[in-house]
Short mmCIF file of C-alpha atoms in Angstrom, two decimals:
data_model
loop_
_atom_site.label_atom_id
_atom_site.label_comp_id
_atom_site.label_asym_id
_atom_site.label_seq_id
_atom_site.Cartn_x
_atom_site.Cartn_y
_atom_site.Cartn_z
CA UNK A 1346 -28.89 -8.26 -27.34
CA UNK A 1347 -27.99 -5.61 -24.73
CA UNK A 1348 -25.37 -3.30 -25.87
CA UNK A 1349 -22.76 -0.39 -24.28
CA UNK A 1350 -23.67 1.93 -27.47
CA UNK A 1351 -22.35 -0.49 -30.04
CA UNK A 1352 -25.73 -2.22 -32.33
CA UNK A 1353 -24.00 -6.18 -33.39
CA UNK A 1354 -20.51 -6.01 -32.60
CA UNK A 1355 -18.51 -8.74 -34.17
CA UNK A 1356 -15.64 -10.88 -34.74
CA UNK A 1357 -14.39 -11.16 -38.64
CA UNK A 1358 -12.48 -14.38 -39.92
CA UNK A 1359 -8.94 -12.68 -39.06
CA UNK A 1360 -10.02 -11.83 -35.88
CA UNK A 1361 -10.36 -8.36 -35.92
CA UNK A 1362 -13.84 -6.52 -33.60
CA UNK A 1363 -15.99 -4.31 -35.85
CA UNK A 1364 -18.73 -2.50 -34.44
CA UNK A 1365 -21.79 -1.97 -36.48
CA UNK A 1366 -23.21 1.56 -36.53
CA UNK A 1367 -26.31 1.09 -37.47
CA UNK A 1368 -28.54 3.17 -35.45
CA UNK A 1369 -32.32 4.40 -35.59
CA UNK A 1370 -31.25 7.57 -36.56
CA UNK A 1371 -34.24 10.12 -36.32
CA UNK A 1372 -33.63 12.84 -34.61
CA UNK A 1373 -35.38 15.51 -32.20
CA UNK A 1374 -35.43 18.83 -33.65
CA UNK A 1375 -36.31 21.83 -32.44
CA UNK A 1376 -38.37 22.39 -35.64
CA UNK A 1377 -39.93 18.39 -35.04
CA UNK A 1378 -38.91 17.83 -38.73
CA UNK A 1379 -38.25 14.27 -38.50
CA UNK A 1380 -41.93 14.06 -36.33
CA UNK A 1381 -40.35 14.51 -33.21
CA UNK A 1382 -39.94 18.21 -32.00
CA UNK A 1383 -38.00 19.53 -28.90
CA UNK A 1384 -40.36 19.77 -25.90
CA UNK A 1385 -39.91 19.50 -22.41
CA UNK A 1386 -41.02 16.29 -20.40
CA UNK A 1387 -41.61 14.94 -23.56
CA UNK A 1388 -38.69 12.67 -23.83
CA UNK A 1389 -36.60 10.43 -21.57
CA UNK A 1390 -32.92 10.06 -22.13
CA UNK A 1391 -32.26 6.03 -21.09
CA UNK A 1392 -28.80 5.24 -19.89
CA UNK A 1393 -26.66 3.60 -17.85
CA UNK A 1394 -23.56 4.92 -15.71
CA UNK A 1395 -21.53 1.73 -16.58
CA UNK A 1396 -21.35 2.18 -20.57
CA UNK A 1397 -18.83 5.22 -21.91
CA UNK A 1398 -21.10 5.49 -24.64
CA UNK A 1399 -23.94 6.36 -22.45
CA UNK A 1400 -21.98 8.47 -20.16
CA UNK A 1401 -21.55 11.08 -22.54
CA UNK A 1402 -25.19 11.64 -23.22
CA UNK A 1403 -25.14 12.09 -19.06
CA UNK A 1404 -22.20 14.27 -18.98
CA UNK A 1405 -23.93 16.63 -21.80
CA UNK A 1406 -27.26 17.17 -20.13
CA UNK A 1407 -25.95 18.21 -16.89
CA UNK A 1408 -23.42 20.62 -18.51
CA UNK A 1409 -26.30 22.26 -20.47
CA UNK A 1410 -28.29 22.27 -17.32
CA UNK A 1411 -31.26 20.41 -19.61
CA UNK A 1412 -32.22 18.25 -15.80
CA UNK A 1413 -35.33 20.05 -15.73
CA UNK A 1414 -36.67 19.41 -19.36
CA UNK A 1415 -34.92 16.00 -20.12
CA UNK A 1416 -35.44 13.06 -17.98
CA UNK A 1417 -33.14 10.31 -16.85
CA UNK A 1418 -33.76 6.67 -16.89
CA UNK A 1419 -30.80 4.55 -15.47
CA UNK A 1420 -30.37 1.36 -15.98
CA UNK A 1421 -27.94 -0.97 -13.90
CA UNK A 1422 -24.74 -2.45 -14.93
CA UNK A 1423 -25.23 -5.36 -16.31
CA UNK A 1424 -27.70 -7.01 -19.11
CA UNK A 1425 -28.68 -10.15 -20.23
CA UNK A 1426 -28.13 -11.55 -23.56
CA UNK A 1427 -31.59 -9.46 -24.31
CA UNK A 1428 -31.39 -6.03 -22.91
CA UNK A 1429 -30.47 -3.60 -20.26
CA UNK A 1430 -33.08 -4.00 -17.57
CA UNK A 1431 -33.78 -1.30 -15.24
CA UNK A 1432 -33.06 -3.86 -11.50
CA UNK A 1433 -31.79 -0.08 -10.03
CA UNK A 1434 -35.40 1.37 -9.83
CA UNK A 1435 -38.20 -0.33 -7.19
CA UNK A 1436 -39.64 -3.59 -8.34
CA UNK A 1437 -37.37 -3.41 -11.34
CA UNK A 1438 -39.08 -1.34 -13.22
CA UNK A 1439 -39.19 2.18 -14.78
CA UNK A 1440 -40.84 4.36 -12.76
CA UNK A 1441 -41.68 6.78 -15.92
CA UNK A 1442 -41.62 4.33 -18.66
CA UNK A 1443 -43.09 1.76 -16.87
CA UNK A 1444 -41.22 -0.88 -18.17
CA UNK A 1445 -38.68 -3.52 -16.56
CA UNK A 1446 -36.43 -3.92 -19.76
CA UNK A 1447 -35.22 -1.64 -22.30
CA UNK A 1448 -36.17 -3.75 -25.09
CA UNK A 1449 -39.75 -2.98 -24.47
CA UNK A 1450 -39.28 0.52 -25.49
CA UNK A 1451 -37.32 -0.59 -29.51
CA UNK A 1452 -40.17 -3.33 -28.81
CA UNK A 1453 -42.85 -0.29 -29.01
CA UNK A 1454 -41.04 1.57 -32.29
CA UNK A 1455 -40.40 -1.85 -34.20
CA UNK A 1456 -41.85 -4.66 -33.07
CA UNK A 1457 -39.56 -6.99 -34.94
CA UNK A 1458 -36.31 -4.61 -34.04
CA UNK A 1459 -33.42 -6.81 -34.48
CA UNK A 1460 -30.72 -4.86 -33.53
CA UNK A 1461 -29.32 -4.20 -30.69
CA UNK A 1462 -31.23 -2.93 -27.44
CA UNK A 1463 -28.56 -0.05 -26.88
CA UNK A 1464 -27.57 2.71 -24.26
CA UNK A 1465 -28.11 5.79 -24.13
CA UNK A 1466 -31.45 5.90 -25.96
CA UNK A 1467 -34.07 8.54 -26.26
CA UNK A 1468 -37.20 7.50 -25.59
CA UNK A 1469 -40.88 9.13 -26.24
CA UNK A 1470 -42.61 9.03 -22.94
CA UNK A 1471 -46.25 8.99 -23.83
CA UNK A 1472 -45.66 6.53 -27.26
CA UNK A 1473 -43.18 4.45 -24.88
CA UNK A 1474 -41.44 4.37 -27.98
CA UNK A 1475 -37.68 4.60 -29.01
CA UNK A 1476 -37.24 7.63 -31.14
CA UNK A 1477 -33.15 7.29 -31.33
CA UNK A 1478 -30.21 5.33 -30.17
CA UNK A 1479 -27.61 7.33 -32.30
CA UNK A 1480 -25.58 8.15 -29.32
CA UNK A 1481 -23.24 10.60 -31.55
CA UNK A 1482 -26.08 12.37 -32.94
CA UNK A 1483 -27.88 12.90 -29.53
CA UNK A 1484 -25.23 14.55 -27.76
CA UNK A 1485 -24.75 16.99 -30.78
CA UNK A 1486 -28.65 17.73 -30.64
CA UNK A 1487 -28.65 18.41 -27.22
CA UNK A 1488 -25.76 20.88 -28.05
CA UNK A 1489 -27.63 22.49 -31.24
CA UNK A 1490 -31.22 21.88 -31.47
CA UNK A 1491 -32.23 22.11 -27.55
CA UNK A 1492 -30.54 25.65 -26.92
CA UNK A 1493 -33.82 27.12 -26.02
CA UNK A 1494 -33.74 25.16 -22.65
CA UNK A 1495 -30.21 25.40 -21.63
CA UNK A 1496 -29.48 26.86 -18.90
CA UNK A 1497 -28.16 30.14 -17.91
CA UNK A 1498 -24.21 30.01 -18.57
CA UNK A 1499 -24.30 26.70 -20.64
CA UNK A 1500 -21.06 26.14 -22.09
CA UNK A 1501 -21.09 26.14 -26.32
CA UNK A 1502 -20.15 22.27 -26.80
CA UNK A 1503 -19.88 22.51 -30.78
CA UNK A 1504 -19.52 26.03 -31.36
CA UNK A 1505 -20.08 26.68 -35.19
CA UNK A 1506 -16.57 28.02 -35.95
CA UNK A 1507 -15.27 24.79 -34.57
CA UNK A 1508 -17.21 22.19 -35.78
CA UNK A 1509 -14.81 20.67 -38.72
CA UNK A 1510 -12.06 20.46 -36.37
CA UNK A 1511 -14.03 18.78 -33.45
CA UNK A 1512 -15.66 16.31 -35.97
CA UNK A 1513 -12.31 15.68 -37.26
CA UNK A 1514 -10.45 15.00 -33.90
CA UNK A 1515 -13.49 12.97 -32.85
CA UNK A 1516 -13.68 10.86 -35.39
CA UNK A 1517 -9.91 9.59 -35.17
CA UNK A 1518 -10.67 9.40 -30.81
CA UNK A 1519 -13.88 7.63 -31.90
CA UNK A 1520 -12.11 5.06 -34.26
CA UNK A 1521 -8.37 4.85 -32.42
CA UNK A 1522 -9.65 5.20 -28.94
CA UNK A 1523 -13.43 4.69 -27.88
CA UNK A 1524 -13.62 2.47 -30.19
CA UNK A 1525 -10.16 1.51 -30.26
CA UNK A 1526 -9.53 -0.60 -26.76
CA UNK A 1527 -13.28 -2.79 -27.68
CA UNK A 1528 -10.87 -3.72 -30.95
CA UNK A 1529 -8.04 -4.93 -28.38
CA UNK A 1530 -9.85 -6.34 -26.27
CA UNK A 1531 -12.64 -8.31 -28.07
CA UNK A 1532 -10.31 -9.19 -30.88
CA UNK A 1533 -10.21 -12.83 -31.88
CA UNK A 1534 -6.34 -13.70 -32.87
CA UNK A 1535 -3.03 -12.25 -31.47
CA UNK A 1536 -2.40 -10.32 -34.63
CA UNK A 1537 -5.45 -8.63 -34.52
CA UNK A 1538 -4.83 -7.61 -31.13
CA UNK A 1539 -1.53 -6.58 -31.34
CA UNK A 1540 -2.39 -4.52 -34.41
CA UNK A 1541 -5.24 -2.79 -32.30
CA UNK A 1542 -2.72 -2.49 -29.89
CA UNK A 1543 -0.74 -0.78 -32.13
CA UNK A 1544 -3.37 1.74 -32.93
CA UNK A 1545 -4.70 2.87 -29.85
CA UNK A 1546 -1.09 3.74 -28.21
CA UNK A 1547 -0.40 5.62 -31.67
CA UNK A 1548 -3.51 7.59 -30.96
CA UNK A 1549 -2.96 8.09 -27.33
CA UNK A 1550 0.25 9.42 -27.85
CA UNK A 1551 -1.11 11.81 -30.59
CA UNK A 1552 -3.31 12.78 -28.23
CA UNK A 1553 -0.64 13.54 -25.04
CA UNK A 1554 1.37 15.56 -28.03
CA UNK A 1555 -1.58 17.84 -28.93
CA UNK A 1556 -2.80 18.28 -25.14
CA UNK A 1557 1.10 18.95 -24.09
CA UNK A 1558 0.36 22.57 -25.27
CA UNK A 1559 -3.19 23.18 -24.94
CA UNK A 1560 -5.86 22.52 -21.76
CA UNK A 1561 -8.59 20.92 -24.29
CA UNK A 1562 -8.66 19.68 -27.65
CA UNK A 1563 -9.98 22.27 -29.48
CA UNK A 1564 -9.94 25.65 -28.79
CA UNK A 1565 -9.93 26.82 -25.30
CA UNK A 1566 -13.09 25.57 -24.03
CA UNK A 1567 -14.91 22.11 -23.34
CA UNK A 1568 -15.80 21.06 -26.26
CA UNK A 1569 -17.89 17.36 -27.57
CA UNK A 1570 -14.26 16.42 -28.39
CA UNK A 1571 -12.95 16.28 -24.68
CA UNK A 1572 -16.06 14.62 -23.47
CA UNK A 1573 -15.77 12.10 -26.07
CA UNK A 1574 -11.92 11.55 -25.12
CA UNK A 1575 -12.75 11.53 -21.10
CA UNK A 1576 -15.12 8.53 -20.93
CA UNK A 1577 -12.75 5.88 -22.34
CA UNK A 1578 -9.99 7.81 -20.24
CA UNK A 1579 -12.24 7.59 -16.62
CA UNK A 1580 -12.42 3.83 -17.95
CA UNK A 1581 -8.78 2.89 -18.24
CA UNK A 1582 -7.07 1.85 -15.70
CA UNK A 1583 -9.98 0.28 -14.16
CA UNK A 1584 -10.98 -2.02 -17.23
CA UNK A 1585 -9.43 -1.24 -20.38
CA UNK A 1586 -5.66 -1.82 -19.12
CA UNK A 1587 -6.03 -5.40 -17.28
CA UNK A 1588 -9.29 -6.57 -18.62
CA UNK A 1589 -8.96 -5.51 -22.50
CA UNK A 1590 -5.12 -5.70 -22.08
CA UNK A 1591 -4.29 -2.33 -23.19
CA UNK A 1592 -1.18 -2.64 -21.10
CA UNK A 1593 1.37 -0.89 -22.40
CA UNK A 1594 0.87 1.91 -19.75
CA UNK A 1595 -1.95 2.83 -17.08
CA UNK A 1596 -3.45 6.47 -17.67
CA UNK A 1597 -1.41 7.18 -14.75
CA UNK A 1598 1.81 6.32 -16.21
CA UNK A 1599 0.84 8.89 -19.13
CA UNK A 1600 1.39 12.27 -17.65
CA UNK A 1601 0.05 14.32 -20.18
CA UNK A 1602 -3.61 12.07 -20.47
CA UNK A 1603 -3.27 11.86 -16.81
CA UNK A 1604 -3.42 15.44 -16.07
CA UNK A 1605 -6.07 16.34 -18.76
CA UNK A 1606 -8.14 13.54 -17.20
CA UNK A 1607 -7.87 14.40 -13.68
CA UNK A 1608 -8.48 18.32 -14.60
CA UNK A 1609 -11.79 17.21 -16.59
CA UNK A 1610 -12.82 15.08 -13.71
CA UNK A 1611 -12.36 17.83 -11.59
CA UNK A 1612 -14.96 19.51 -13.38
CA UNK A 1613 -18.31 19.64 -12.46
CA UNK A 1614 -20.41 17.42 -15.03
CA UNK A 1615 -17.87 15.18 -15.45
CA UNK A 1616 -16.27 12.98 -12.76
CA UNK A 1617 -19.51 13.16 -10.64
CA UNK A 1618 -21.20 10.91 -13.42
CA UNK A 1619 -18.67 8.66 -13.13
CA UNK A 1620 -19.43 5.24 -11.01
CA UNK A 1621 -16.34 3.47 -10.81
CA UNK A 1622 -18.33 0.04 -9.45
CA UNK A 1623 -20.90 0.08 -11.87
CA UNK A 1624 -18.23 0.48 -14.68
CA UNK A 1625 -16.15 -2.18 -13.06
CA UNK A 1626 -19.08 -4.42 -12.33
CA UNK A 1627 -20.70 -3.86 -15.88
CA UNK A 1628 -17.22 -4.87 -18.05
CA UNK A 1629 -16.42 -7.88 -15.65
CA UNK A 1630 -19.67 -9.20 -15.37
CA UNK A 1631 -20.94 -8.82 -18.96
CA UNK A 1632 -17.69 -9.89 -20.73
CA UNK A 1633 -18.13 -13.94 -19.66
CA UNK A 1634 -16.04 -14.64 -22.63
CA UNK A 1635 -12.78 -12.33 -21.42
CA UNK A 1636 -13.82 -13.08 -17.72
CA UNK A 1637 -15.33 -16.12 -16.86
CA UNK A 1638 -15.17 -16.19 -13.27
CA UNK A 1639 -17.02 -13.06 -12.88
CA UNK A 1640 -14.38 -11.85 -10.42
CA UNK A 1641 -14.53 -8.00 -10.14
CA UNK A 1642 -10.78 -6.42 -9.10
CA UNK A 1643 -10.63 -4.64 -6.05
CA UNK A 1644 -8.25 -2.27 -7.56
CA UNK A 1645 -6.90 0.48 -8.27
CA UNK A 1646 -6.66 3.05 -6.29
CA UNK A 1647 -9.00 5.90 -6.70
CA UNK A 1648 -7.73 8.72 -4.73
CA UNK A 1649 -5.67 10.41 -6.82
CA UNK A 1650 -8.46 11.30 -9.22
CA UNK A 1651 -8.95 14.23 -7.00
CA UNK A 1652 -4.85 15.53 -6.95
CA UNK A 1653 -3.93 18.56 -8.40
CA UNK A 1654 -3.33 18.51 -12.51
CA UNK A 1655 -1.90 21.87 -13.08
CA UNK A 1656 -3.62 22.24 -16.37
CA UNK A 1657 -4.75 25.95 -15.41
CA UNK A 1658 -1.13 26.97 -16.47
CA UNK A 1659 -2.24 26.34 -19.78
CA UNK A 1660 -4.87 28.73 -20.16
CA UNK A 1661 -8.01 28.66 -21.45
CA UNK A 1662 -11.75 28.50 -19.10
CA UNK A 1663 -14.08 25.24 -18.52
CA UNK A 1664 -17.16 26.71 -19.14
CA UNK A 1665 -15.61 30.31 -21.53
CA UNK A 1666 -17.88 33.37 -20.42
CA UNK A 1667 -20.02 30.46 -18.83
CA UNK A 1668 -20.65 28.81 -15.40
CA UNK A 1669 -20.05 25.29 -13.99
CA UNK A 1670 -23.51 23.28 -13.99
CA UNK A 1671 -24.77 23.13 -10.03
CA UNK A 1672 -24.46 19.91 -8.28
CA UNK A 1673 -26.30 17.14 -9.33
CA UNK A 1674 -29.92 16.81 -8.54
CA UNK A 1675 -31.97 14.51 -5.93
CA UNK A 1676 -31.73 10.90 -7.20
CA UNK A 1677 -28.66 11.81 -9.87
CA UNK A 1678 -25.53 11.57 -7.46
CA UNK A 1679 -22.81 8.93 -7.52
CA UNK A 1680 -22.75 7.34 -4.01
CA UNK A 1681 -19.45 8.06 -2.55
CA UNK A 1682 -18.26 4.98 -2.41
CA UNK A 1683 -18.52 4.58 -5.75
CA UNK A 1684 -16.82 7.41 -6.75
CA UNK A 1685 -13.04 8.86 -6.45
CA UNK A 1686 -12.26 10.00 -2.47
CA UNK A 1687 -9.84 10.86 -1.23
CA UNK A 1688 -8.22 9.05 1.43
CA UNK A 1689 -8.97 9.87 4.97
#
């Protein structure tokens, strides 16, 4: 089954979602201690814009300027009920791998994989083989064990003195929020959703209190926190607050998030990965169950993505003694229309 980053996800007996987390979980090293070392060309990061999950793996390359040694395979924004298929590229089909589905590539590591066939993955390009879909490990490695390829002015995404704070305000936006509005959304009995409810407006506003006094979540830098926070928050008031009924406000109507959001996506790496269409089409589309008539909104409006946040007043630098990445490459940029504009 095709997955946004989650393996099986699940209903239980009360009705509450749990996502499993069991992921192939070797990693790429830059000492190739698990068999597969850091090299460049040797590996192809597969993702898809539609799927937060995926989108932070995107988001992480560019910032570390790894383009050049780390390629991209996207897929488009909806599956089938057996894997993301690649119906962007000519003829359907990989134009590095090779391959028209995703599934061929777990296919080619375990040929009885059961799991799910999930974004992003990392994929060895002459095996054709997955070599991990741990989508929380892969952004760290890109952070820690690919530094010999960044590029000049790369931002420090997990800097060492850092680290037990970031891991512990990621885990609660991992479990409260990313994971948090899939629980209210997919959950299977009105108290289940109600208490996920609960939860993720508990969070959020935990989250508006911290950011009320500081530009980024930890420290004064990007960190892996913010760009785990920013893909749910790009999400919500395009899917998560109509179509997984996380209604008690829009991001809009939350002027802390709102800001922080805005000021991230103002940030180069971050909102010009972001394809509002394919995210809309992908949630609307897939979710038959929540949306059976496949009707895609029209809304909302887009344009203020790109107002001022005043966040600067807050202190505290993107990139630190770093640079913003360049614009995105050939064949890596968001059409316009599917992005935020403003309005003419």
């Amino acid at each position: 089954m095709g997955h946004c980053g989650g393996v099986a996800s699940y209903v239980d007996p009360e009705g509450e979602y749990e996502r499993d987390s069991d992921y192939i979980s070797t990693r790429i090293t830059a000492d190739g201690r698990d068999g597969y070392a850091v090299e460049p060309g040797r590996y192809r990061l597969v993702a898809a814009r539609a799927c937060p999950w995926a989108n932070r793996a995107i988001i992480v390359r560019r910032l570390l300027g790894l383009e050049d040694v780390l390629s991209l395979g996207l897929c488009g924004p909806t599956h089938d009920k057996r894997s993301w298929t690649f119906d962007l590229d000519p003829g359907g089909v990989d134009p590095v791998l090779k391959i028209p589905r995703l599934q061929d590539a777990y296919f080619k590591r375990d040929p009885g994989y059961e799991k799910g066939i999930t974004v992003p993955a990392m994929v060895d390009v002459q095996s054709g083989a997955v070599v991990t879909n741990d989508f929380a490990q892969i952004t760290l490695d890109l952070s820690t064990e690919w530094t010999q390829y960044h590029r000049e002015g790369a931002p420090d995404l997990y800097p060492e003195a850092l680290r037990a704070e970031i891991d512990e305000v990621a885990q609660r936006i991992y479990t409260e929020v990313n994971n948090g509005v899939y629980r209210a959304g997919f959950a299977g009995s009105q108290e289940a959703y109600e208490s996920a409810y609960d939860r993720l407006f508990a969070a959020l506003d935990w989250l508006s209190e911290r950011l009320a006094k500081q530009r980024y979540l930890v420290g004064d830098t990007i960190t892996e926190a913010d760009v785990r926070l920013f893909t749910t928050l790009a999400r919500f008031d395009a899917v998560y607050h109509g179509h997984f009924k996380c209604n008690r406000n829009k991001l809009t109507e939350l002027p802390v998030l709102w800001a922080y959001a805005r000021d991230l996506f103002q940030t180069p790496g971050f909102g010009d990965t972001i394809d509002f269409v394919q995210i809309k089409q992908h949630y609307y589309l897939v979710h038959t169950d929540i949306n059976p008539t496949h009707i895609v909104p029209k809304g909302p409006d887009l344009s203020t993505w790109l107002t001022p946040h005043g966040r600067e007043e807050l202190g505290g630098k993107p990139f630190g003694d770093g640079t913003p990445p360049g614009p995105p490459g050939d064949g890596e940029r968001v059409p316009a229309e599917h992005s935020a504009s403003r309005r003419p």
